[in-house]
PDB file of C-alpha atoms in Angstrom:
ATOM      1  CA  UNK A   1    -145.142 -24.203  42.723  1.00  0.00           C
ATOM      2  CA  UNK A   2    -144.151 -22.837  45.928  1.00  0.00           C
ATOM      3  CA  UNK A   3    -141.090 -22.115  45.141  1.00  0.00           C
ATOM      4  CA  UNK A   4    -141.905 -20.806  40.890  1.00  0.00           C
ATOM      5  CA  UNK A   5    -144.304 -17.907  43.174  1.00  0.00           C
ATOM      6  CA  UNK A   6    -141.227 -16.755  44.919  1.00  0.00           C
ATOM      7  CA  UNK A   7    -139.317 -16.224  42.172  1.00  0.00           C
ATOM      8  CA  UNK A   8    -142.047 -14.567  40.450  1.00  0.00           C
ATOM      9  CA  UNK A   9    -142.726 -12.206  43.298  1.00  0.00           C
ATOM     10  CA  UNK A  10    -139.260 -11.689  42.652  1.00  0.00           C
ATOM     11  CA  UNK A  11    -139.623 -10.392  39.663  1.00  0.00           C
ATOM     12  CA  UNK A  12    -142.435  -8.432  40.633  1.00  0.00           C
ATOM     13  CA  UNK A  13    -140.273  -6.740  42.742  1.00  0.00           C
ATOM     14  CA  UNK A  14    -137.821  -5.748  40.343  1.00  0.00           C
ATOM     15  CA  UNK A  15    -140.539  -4.494  37.972  1.00  0.00           C
ATOM     16  CA  UNK A  16    -140.401  -7.891  35.609  1.00  0.00           C
ATOM     17  CA  UNK A  17    -143.827  -9.121  34.751  1.00  0.00           C
ATOM     18  CA  UNK A  18    -144.488 -11.587  37.978  1.00  0.00           C
ATOM     19  CA  UNK A  19    -143.478 -15.188  35.990  1.00  0.00           C
ATOM     20  CA  UNK A  20    -141.353 -17.433  37.887  1.00  0.00           C
ATOM     21  CA  UNK A  21    -139.905 -21.181  36.886  1.00  0.00           C
ATOM     22  CA  UNK A  22    -138.563 -24.302  37.997  1.00  0.00           C
ATOM     23  CA  UNK A  23    -137.307 -27.459  36.077  1.00  0.00           C
ATOM     24  CA  UNK A  24    -137.324 -30.371  38.636  1.00  0.00           C
ATOM     25  CA  UNK A  25    -135.648 -33.395  38.549  1.00  0.00           C
ATOM     26  CA  UNK A  26    -138.842 -35.510  38.961  1.00  0.00           C
ATOM     27  CA  UNK A  27    -137.366 -39.284  39.944  1.00  0.00           C
ATOM     28  CA  UNK A  28    -134.587 -37.510  42.933  1.00  0.00           C
ATOM     29  CA  UNK A  29    -136.907 -34.500  43.662  1.00  0.00           C
ATOM     30  CA  UNK A  30    -133.988 -32.159  43.320  1.00  0.00           C
ATOM     31  CA  UNK A  31    -134.422 -28.273  41.497  1.00  0.00           C
ATOM     32  CA  UNK A  32    -131.819 -27.723  38.814  1.00  0.00           C
ATOM     33  CA  UNK A  33    -132.772 -24.410  37.864  1.00  0.00           C
ATOM     34  CA  UNK A  34    -134.888 -21.474  39.157  1.00  0.00           C
ATOM     35  CA  UNK A  35    -135.943 -17.998  37.278  1.00  0.00           C
ATOM     36  CA  UNK A  36    -138.482 -15.195  36.761  1.00  0.00           C
ATOM     37  CA  UNK A  37    -138.872 -13.366  34.277  1.00  0.00           C
ATOM     38  CA  UNK A  38    -136.134 -11.417  33.167  1.00  0.00           C
ATOM     39  CA  UNK A  39    -136.585  -8.776  29.910  1.00  0.00           C
ATOM     40  CA  UNK A  40    -136.861  -5.727  30.717  1.00  0.00           C
ATOM     41  CA  UNK A  41    -133.500  -5.817  32.664  1.00  0.00           C
ATOM     42  CA  UNK A  42    -131.514  -7.825  30.891  1.00  0.00           C
ATOM     43  CA  UNK A  43    -132.766  -6.194  27.413  1.00  0.00           C
ATOM     44  CA  UNK A  44    -133.887  -9.338  25.747  1.00  0.00           C
ATOM     45  CA  UNK A  45    -137.409 -10.323  24.823  1.00  0.00           C
ATOM     46  CA  UNK A  46    -136.377 -13.355  25.164  1.00  0.00           C
ATOM     47  CA  UNK A  47    -136.087 -13.682  28.836  1.00  0.00           C
ATOM     48  CA  UNK A  48    -138.961 -15.172  29.996  1.00  0.00           C
ATOM     49  CA  UNK A  49    -139.060 -17.767  33.054  1.00  0.00           C
ATOM     50  CA  UNK A  50    -139.244 -20.520  31.138  1.00  0.00           C
ATOM     51  CA  UNK A  51    -136.316 -19.863  28.431  1.00  0.00           C
ATOM     52  CA  UNK A  52    -133.892 -18.735  31.324  1.00  0.00           C
ATOM     53  CA  UNK A  53    -135.038 -21.711  33.689  1.00  0.00           C
ATOM     54  CA  UNK A  54    -134.416 -24.340  30.510  1.00  0.00           C
ATOM     55  CA  UNK A  55    -131.259 -22.482  30.307  1.00  0.00           C
ATOM     56  CA  UNK A  56    -130.340 -21.940  33.462  1.00  0.00           C
ATOM     57  CA  UNK A  57    -130.666 -26.397  33.668  1.00  0.00           C
ATOM     58  CA  UNK A  58    -129.332 -27.129  30.114  1.00  0.00           C
ATOM     59  CA  UNK A  59    -126.152 -25.781  30.944  1.00  0.00           C
ATOM     60  CA  UNK A  60    -125.757 -27.642  34.722  1.00  0.00           C
ATOM     61  CA  UNK A  61    -126.424 -30.579  33.317  1.00  0.00           C
ATOM     62  CA  UNK A  62    -124.673 -29.941  30.450  1.00  0.00           C
ATOM     63  CA  UNK A  63    -127.022 -30.673  27.650  1.00  0.00           C
ATOM     64  CA  UNK A  64    -129.362 -29.513  25.431  1.00  0.00           C
ATOM     65  CA  UNK A  65    -132.267 -32.552  26.060  1.00  0.00           C
ATOM     66  CA  UNK A  66    -133.420 -31.967  29.778  1.00  0.00           C
ATOM     67  CA  UNK A  67    -135.861 -35.527  28.926  1.00  0.00           C
ATOM     68  CA  UNK A  68    -137.639 -37.229  31.932  1.00  0.00           C
ATOM     69  CA  UNK A  69    -137.880 -33.574  33.744  1.00  0.00           C
ATOM     70  CA  UNK A  70    -140.386 -31.346  34.948  1.00  0.00           C
ATOM     71  CA  UNK A  71    -140.702 -27.072  34.017  1.00  0.00           C
ATOM     72  CA  UNK A  72    -142.766 -25.602  37.119  1.00  0.00           C
ATOM     73  CA  UNK A  73    -144.443 -22.070  36.275  1.00  0.00           C
ATOM     74  CA  UNK A  74    -146.273 -19.796  36.649  1.00  0.00           C
ATOM     75  CA  UNK A  75    -148.490 -18.757  33.643  1.00  0.00           C
ATOM     76  CA  UNK A  76    -149.429 -20.497  31.290  1.00  0.00           C
ATOM     77  CA  UNK A  77    -147.003 -20.627  28.677  1.00  0.00           C
ATOM     78  CA  UNK A  78    -146.629 -18.320  25.300  1.00  0.00           C
ATOM     79  CA  UNK A  79    -145.578 -19.703  22.030  1.00  0.00           C
ATOM     80  CA  UNK A  80    -142.030 -18.777  22.113  1.00  0.00           C
ATOM     81  CA  UNK A  81    -141.506 -20.895  26.155  1.00  0.00           C
ATOM     82  CA  UNK A  82    -143.819 -23.645  24.060  1.00  0.00           C
ATOM     83  CA  UNK A  83    -141.192 -23.868  21.171  1.00  0.00           C
ATOM     84  CA  UNK A  84    -138.441 -24.781  23.271  1.00  0.00           C
ATOM     85  CA  UNK A  85    -139.822 -26.489  25.511  1.00  0.00           C
ATOM     86  CA  UNK A  86    -140.796 -29.015  23.017  1.00  0.00           C
ATOM     87  CA  UNK A  87    -137.591 -28.487  21.423  1.00  0.00           C
ATOM     88  CA  UNK A  88    -135.813 -29.251  25.108  1.00  0.00           C
ATOM     89  CA  UNK A  89    -137.497 -32.470  25.193  1.00  0.00           C
ATOM     90  CA  UNK A  90    -139.092 -31.752  28.188  1.00  0.00           C
ATOM     91  CA  UNK A  91    -140.660 -34.563  29.793  1.00  0.00           C
ATOM     92  CA  UNK A  92    -143.648 -32.619  32.242  1.00  0.00           C
ATOM     93  CA  UNK A  93    -145.326 -29.407  32.080  1.00  0.00           C
ATOM     94  CA  UNK A  94    -147.303 -28.108  34.593  1.00  0.00           C
ATOM     95  CA  UNK A  95    -148.917 -24.741  34.911  1.00  0.00           C
ATOM     96  CA  UNK A  96    -150.832 -22.540  37.538  1.00  0.00           C
ATOM     97  CA  UNK A  97    -152.350 -19.893  36.134  1.00  0.00           C
ATOM     98  CA  UNK A  98    -153.878 -19.524  31.896  1.00  0.00           C
ATOM     99  CA  UNK A  99    -153.717 -17.352  29.525  1.00  0.00           C
ATOM    100  CA  UNK A 100    -156.273 -17.059  27.037  1.00  0.00           C
ATOM    101  CA  UNK A 101    -154.471 -13.980  25.487  1.00  0.00           C
ATOM    102  CA  UNK A 102    -150.573 -14.447  25.573  1.00  0.00           C
ATOM    103  CA  UNK A 103    -151.013 -18.804  26.063  1.00  0.00           C
ATOM    104  CA  UNK A 104    -150.232 -21.537  23.229  1.00  0.00           C
ATOM    105  CA  UNK A 105    -151.228 -24.787  25.551  1.00  0.00           C
ATOM    106  CA  UNK A 106    -154.510 -24.595  26.229  1.00  0.00           C
ATOM    107  CA  UNK A 107    -155.327 -21.477  24.277  1.00  0.00           C
ATOM    108  CA  UNK A 108    -153.694 -19.980  21.432  1.00  0.00           C
ATOM    109  CA  UNK A 109    -152.105 -22.370  19.000  1.00  0.00           C
ATOM    110  CA  UNK A 110    -152.220 -24.764  21.019  1.00  0.00           C
ATOM    111  CA  UNK A 111    -149.043 -25.987  20.832  1.00  0.00           C
ATOM    112  CA  UNK A 112    -148.197 -29.730  21.940  1.00  0.00           C
ATOM    113  CA  UNK A 113    -151.830 -29.972  19.473  1.00  0.00           C
ATOM    114  CA  UNK A 114    -150.202 -28.713  16.406  1.00  0.00           C
ATOM    115  CA  UNK A 115    -148.831 -31.493  13.621  1.00  0.00           C
ATOM    116  CA  UNK A 116    -145.615 -30.128  13.393  1.00  0.00           C
ATOM    117  CA  UNK A 117    -144.820 -30.280  16.389  1.00  0.00           C
ATOM    118  CA  UNK A 118    -142.361 -33.282  17.270  1.00  0.00           C
ATOM    119  CA  UNK A 119    -142.569 -33.438  21.489  1.00  0.00           C
ATOM    120  CA  UNK A 120    -144.631 -32.827  23.969  1.00  0.00           C
ATOM    121  CA  UNK A 121    -144.367 -32.842  27.443  1.00  0.00           C
ATOM    122  CA  UNK A 122    -147.903 -34.671  29.394  1.00  0.00           C
ATOM    123  CA  UNK A 123    -149.132 -31.071  31.440  1.00  0.00           C
ATOM    124  CA  UNK A 124    -150.974 -30.254  34.116  1.00  0.00           C
ATOM    125  CA  UNK A 125    -152.572 -26.855  34.024  1.00  0.00           C
ATOM    126  CA  UNK A 126    -154.142 -24.862  37.406  1.00  0.00           C
ATOM    127  CA  UNK A 127    -151.259 -26.016  39.915  1.00  0.00           C
ATOM    128  CA  UNK A 128    -152.108 -22.663  42.722  1.00  0.00           C
ATOM    129  CA  UNK A 129    -153.650 -21.441  39.633  1.00  0.00           C
ATOM    130  CA  UNK A 130    -155.568 -18.568  42.214  1.00  0.00           C
ATOM    131  CA  UNK A 131    -152.205 -18.009  43.411  1.00  0.00           C
ATOM    132  CA  UNK A 132    -150.243 -17.190  40.351  1.00  0.00           C
ATOM    133  CA  UNK A 133    -153.243 -15.563  38.346  1.00  0.00           C
ATOM    134  CA  UNK A 134    -153.813 -12.799  41.510  1.00  0.00           C
ATOM    135  CA  UNK A 135    -149.287 -12.426  41.719  1.00  0.00           C
ATOM    136  CA  UNK A 136    -150.594 -10.874  37.809  1.00  0.00           C
ATOM    137  CA  UNK A 137    -154.149  -9.633  38.350  1.00  0.00           C
ATOM    138  CA  UNK A 138    -152.397  -7.335  41.679  1.00  0.00           C
ATOM    139  CA  UNK A 139    -148.803  -6.302  39.350  1.00  0.00           C
ATOM    140  CA  UNK A 140    -151.187  -5.364  36.787  1.00  0.00           C
ATOM    141  CA  UNK A 141    -153.576  -3.196  38.827  1.00  0.00           C
ATOM    142  CA  UNK A 142    -150.714  -1.557  41.037  1.00  0.00           C
ATOM    143  CA  UNK A 143    -149.421  -0.165  37.832  1.00  0.00           C
ATOM    144  CA  UNK A 144    -152.640   1.181  36.248  1.00  0.00           C
ATOM    145  CA  UNK A 145    -152.296   2.861  39.277  1.00  0.00           C
ATOM    146  CA  UNK A 146    -149.418   5.343  39.672  1.00  0.00           C
TER     147      UNK A 146
END
């Protein structure tokens, strides 16, 4: 999660919403991919940290199925990202702050609980949640003050 938080901070410094994601191989402890939010800089509404990390991991491994890997992200994934996590067959999802407005794991559609969801990762939320949430709050507080 610390690596994801560093990526999130880098996103904030570029003016992107501070969300970071890391794909890790729990068997070896190897970091496969690191990414941060990039919709503004990439002019791509799908360039959420999770999507970018999944793309980078799949490209590095030469396989779109990331079975057995862990995705660590600083914020509860949205519905789009939850769908991508399911399609990638991520084995475990670890996230920091909950997102009552836009989250889709514990909130909103609860994507992985839907009968149409064909792959459900193990989920652990709340890891370094206070730090993740404060990074987001500080970012938006500064933007409102402008």
